[in-house]
CSV table of N, CA and C in Angstrom, one decimal:
chain,number,residue,atom,x,y,z
A,20,MET,N,0.9,-1.2,0.0
A,20,MET,CA,0.0,0.0,0.0
A,20,MET,C,0.9,1.3,0.0
A,21,SER,N,0.6,2.2,-0.9
A,21,SER,CA,1.4,3.4,-0.9
A,21,SER,C,0.6,4.6,-0.3
A,22,LYS,N,1.3,5.6,0.1
A,22,LYS,CA,0.8,6.8,0.8
A,22,LYS,C,1.5,8.0,0.1
A,23,MET,N,0.8,9.1,0.1
A,23,MET,CA,1.3,10.3,-0.5
A,23,MET,C,2.1,11.1,0.6
A,24,LYS,N,3.3,11.5,0.3
A,24,LYS,CA,4.1,12.4,1.1
A,24,LYS,C,4.3,13.7,0.4
A,25,GLY,N,4.5,14.8,1.1
A,25,GLY,CA,4.7,16.1,0.4
A,25,GLY,C,5.9,16.8,0.9
A,26,ALA,N,6.3,17.8,0.2
A,26,ALA,CA,7.4,18.7,0.6
A,26,ALA,C,7.1,20.0,0.0
A,27,ILE,N,7.4,21.1,0.8
A,27,ILE,CA,7.2,22.4,0.4
A,27,ILE,C,8.6,23.1,0.2
A,28,VAL,N,8.6,24.0,-0.8
A,28,VAL,CA,9.8,24.9,-0.9
A,28,VAL,C,9.3,26.3,-0.9
A,29,VAL,N,9.8,27.1,0.0
A,29,VAL,CA,9.3,28.5,0.2
A,29,VAL,C,10.4,29.4,-0.4
A,30,ASN,N,10.0,30.3,-1.3
A,30,ASN,CA,10.8,31.3,-1.9
A,30,ASN,C,10.9,32.4,-0.8
A,31,VAL,N,11.9,32.3,0.0
A,31,VAL,CA,12.0,33.2,1.2
A,31,VAL,C,12.1,34.7,0.9
A,32,GLU,N,12.7,35.0,-0.2
A,32,GLU,CA,12.8,36.4,-0.6
A,32,GLU,C,11.5,37.0,-1.0
A,33,ARG,N,10.6,36.2,-1.5
A,33,ARG,CA,9.3,36.8,-2.0
A,33,ARG,C,8.2,36.7,-0.8
A,34,CYS,N,8.5,35.9,0.2
A,34,CYS,CA,7.5,35.8,1.3
A,34,CYS,C,7.3,37.1,2.2
A,35,LYS,N,6.1,37.4,2.4
A,35,LYS,CA,5.9,38.6,3.2
A,35,LYS,C,5.4,38.2,4.6
A,36,GLY,N,5.3,37.0,5.0
A,36,GLY,CA,4.8,36.5,6.3
A,36,GLY,C,3.4,36.8,6.5
A,37,CYS,N,2.5,36.7,5.5
A,37,CYS,CA,1.1,37.0,5.7
A,37,CYS,C,0.4,36.0,6.5
A,38,THR,N,0.9,34.8,6.7
A,38,THR,CA,0.4,33.7,7.4
A,38,THR,C,-0.8,33.0,6.9
A,39,LEU,N,-1.2,33.3,5.7
A,39,LEU,CA,-2.4,32.6,5.0
A,39,LEU,C,-2.1,31.1,4.9
A,40,CYS,N,-0.9,30.8,4.6
A,40,CYS,CA,-0.5,29.4,4.4
A,40,CYS,C,-0.5,28.6,5.7
A,41,ILE,N,-0.2,29.3,6.8
A,41,ILE,CA,-0.2,28.6,8.1
A,41,ILE,C,-1.6,28.3,8.4
A,42,VAL,N,-2.6,29.2,8.2
A,42,VAL,CA,-3.9,28.9,8.5
A,42,VAL,C,-4.5,27.8,7.6
A,43,ALA,N,-4.1,27.8,6.3
A,43,ALA,CA,-4.6,26.8,5.4
A,43,ALA,C,-4.1,25.4,5.5
A,44,CYS,N,-2.9,25.2,6.2
A,44,CYS,CA,-2.3,24.0,6.3
A,44,CYS,C,-3.1,23.0,7.3
A,45,PRO,N,-3.6,21.9,6.9
A,45,PRO,CA,-4.4,21.0,7.7
A,45,PRO,C,-3.5,20.3,8.7
A,46,LYS,N,-2.2,20.2,8.5
A,46,LYS,CA,-1.3,19.4,9.4
A,46,LYS,C,-0.4,20.3,10.2
A,47,ASP,N,-0.5,21.6,10.2
A,47,ASP,CA,0.3,22.5,11.0
A,47,ASP,C,1.8,22.3,10.7
A,48,VAL,N,2.1,22.2,9.4
A,48,VAL,CA,3.5,22.0,9.0
A,48,VAL,C,4.3,23.3,8.9
A,49,ILE,N,3.6,24.4,8.6
A,49,ILE,CA,4.2,25.7,8.3
A,49,ILE,C,4.1,26.6,9.5
A,50,ALA,N,5.2,27.3,9.8
A,50,ALA,CA,5.3,28.3,10.8
A,50,ALA,C,6.2,29.5,10.4
A,51,LEU,N,6.0,30.6,11.1
A,51,LEU,CA,6.8,31.7,10.9
A,51,LEU,C,8.3,31.4,11.4
A,52,ALA,N,9.2,31.8,10.6
A,52,ALA,CA,10.6,31.6,11.0
A,52,ALA,C,10.9,32.3,12.3
A,53,ASP,N,11.5,31.7,13.2
A,53,ASP,CA,11.8,32.4,14.5
A,53,ASP,C,12.9,33.3,14.4
A,54,ARG,N,12.6,34.6,14.6
A,54,ARG,CA,13.6,35.7,14.6
A,54,ARG,C,14.5,35.7,13.4
A,55,LYS,N,13.9,35.4,12.2
A,55,LYS,CA,14.6,35.4,10.9
A,55,LYS,C,13.8,36.4,10.0
A,56,VAL,N,14.5,37.2,9.2
A,56,VAL,CA,13.9,38.0,8.2
A,56,VAL,C,14.6,37.9,6.9
A,57,ASN,N,13.8,38.1,5.8
A,57,ASN,CA,14.5,38.2,4.5
A,57,ASN,C,15.1,39.5,4.2
A,58,THR,N,15.7,39.7,3.0
A,58,THR,CA,16.4,41.0,2.8
A,58,THR,C,15.4,42.2,2.6
A,59,HIS,N,14.1,41.9,2.6
A,59,HIS,CA,13.2,43.0,2.6
A,59,HIS,C,12.6,43.4,4.0
A,60,GLY,N,13.1,42.6,5.0
A,60,GLY,CA,12.7,42.9,6.4
A,60,GLY,C,11.5,42.1,6.8
A,61,TYR,N,11.0,41.2,6.0
A,61,TYR,CA,9.8,40.4,6.4
A,61,TYR,C,10.2,39.1,7.1
A,62,THR,N,9.5,38.8,8.1
A,62,THR,CA,9.5,37.5,8.7
A,62,THR,C,8.9,36.5,7.7
A,63,TYR,N,9.6,35.5,7.4
A,63,TYR,CA,9.0,34.5,6.4
A,63,TYR,C,8.6,33.2,7.0
A,64,VAL,N,7.9,32.4,6.2
A,64,VAL,CA,7.4,31.1,6.7
A,64,VAL,C,8.4,30.0,6.3
A,65,GLU,N,8.3,28.9,7.1
A,65,GLU,CA,9.2,27.8,6.7
A,65,GLU,C,8.5,26.5,7.2
A,66,ALA,N,9.0,25.4,6.7
A,66,ALA,CA,8.3,24.1,7.1
A,66,ALA,C,8.9,23.7,8.4
A,67,ALA,N,8.1,23.9,9.5
A,67,ALA,CA,8.6,23.6,10.9
A,67,ALA,C,8.5,22.1,11.2
A,68,ARG,N,7.6,21.4,10.5
A,68,ARG,CA,7.4,20.0,10.7
A,68,ARG,C,7.4,19.3,9.3
A,69,PRO,N,8.4,19.3,8.5
A,69,PRO,CA,8.3,18.9,7.1
A,69,PRO,C,7.9,17.4,7.0
A,70,ASP,N,8.2,16.6,8.0
A,70,ASP,CA,7.8,15.2,7.8
A,70,ASP,C,6.3,14.9,7.9
A,71,GLU,N,5.5,16.0,8.4
A,71,GLU,CA,4.1,15.8,8.5
A,71,GLU,C,3.4,16.3,7.2
A,72,CYS,N,4.1,16.8,6.3
A,72,CYS,CA,3.5,17.3,5.0
A,72,CYS,C,2.9,16.2,4.2
A,73,ILE,N,1.6,16.4,3.7
A,73,ILE,CA,0.9,15.4,2.9
A,73,ILE,C,0.8,15.8,1.5
A,74,GLY,N,1.3,17.0,1.2
A,74,GLY,CA,1.3,17.4,-0.2
A,74,GLY,C,0.0,17.9,-0.7
A,75,CYS,N,-0.9,18.4,0.1
A,75,CYS,CA,-2.2,18.8,-0.3
A,75,CYS,C,-2.2,20.1,-1.1
A,76,ALA,N,-1.2,20.9,-1.0
A,76,ALA,CA,-1.0,22.1,-1.8
A,76,ALA,C,-1.9,23.3,-1.3
A,77,ALA,N,-2.6,23.1,-0.2
A,77,ALA,CA,-3.5,24.2,0.3
A,77,ALA,C,-2.6,25.5,0.5
A,78,CYS,N,-1.4,25.3,1.0
A,78,CYS,CA,-0.6,26.5,1.3
A,78,CYS,C,-0.2,27.2,0.0
A,79,GLY,N,0.2,26.5,-1.0
A,79,GLY,CA,0.5,27.1,-2.3
A,79,GLY,C,-0.6,27.8,-3.0
A,80,THR,N,-1.8,27.2,-2.8
A,80,THR,CA,-3.0,27.7,-3.4
A,80,THR,C,-3.4,29.1,-2.8
A,81,VAL,N,-3.3,29.3,-1.5
A,81,VAL,CA,-3.7,30.5,-0.9
A,81,VAL,C,-2.6,31.5,-0.8
A,82,CYS,N,-1.4,31.2,-1.2
A,82,CYS,CA,-0.3,32.2,-1.1
A,82,CYS,C,-0.5,33.3,-2.2
A,83,PRO,N,-0.7,34.5,-1.7
A,83,PRO,CA,-1.0,35.6,-2.7
A,83,PRO,C,0.3,36.0,-3.6
A,84,ASP,N,1.4,35.7,-3.1
A,84,ASP,CA,2.6,36.0,-3.8
A,84,ASP,C,3.3,34.8,-4.6
A,85,GLY,N,2.6,33.7,-4.5
A,85,GLY,CA,3.2,32.5,-5.2
A,85,GLY,C,4.5,32.1,-4.7
A,86,CYS,N,4.7,32.1,-3.4
A,86,CYS,CA,6.0,31.8,-2.8
A,86,CYS,C,6.3,30.4,-2.5
A,87,ILE,N,5.3,29.6,-2.5
A,87,ILE,CA,5.3,28.2,-2.1
A,87,ILE,C,5.1,27.2,-3.2
A,88,THR,N,6.1,26.3,-3.4
A,88,THR,CA,6.0,25.2,-4.4
A,88,THR,C,5.8,23.9,-3.6
A,89,VAL,N,4.8,23.1,-4.0
A,89,VAL,CA,4.6,21.9,-3.3
A,89,VAL,C,4.9,20.7,-4.2
A,90,TYR,N,5.6,19.8,-3.6
A,90,TYR,CA,6.0,18.5,-4.3
A,90,TYR,C,5.3,17.4,-3.7
A,91,ARG,N,4.8,16.4,-4.5
A,91,ARG,CA,4.2,15.2,-3.9
A,91,ARG,C,4.9,13.9,-4.4
A,92,LYS,N,5.0,12.9,-3.6
A,92,LYS,CA,5.6,11.7,-4.1
A,92,LYS,C,4.9,10.5,-3.3
A,93,LYS,N,4.9,9.4,-4.0
A,93,LYS,CA,4.3,8.2,-3.3
A,93,LYS,C,5.4,7.5,-2.6
A,94,VAL,N,5.1,7.0,-1.4
A,94,VAL,CA,6.0,6.3,-0.6
A,94,VAL,C,5.3,5.0,-0.2
A,95,GLU,N,6.0,3.9,-0.2
A,95,GLU,CA,5.5,2.7,0.2
A,95,GLU,C,5.4,2.5,1.6
A,96,ALA,N,4.2,2.2,2.1
A,96,ALA,CA,4.0,2.1,3.6
A,96,ALA,C,4.5,0.8,4.1
């Protein structure tokens, strides 16, 4: 039996830390980076619990700046 796993890649320089992706994530994978900012001075998001990602792409769908790319792959259980 196979199961879907996901991975997100955040374009840190484009992220403005609006937190819409954090709210949209059903698995609480994404969080604001702790005391880190990009070159524009924004606190950005990162995958705080990457192993929990299911690749649903809810985060990428709601991101107004298109900062998040979601990858999905099948893993054998």
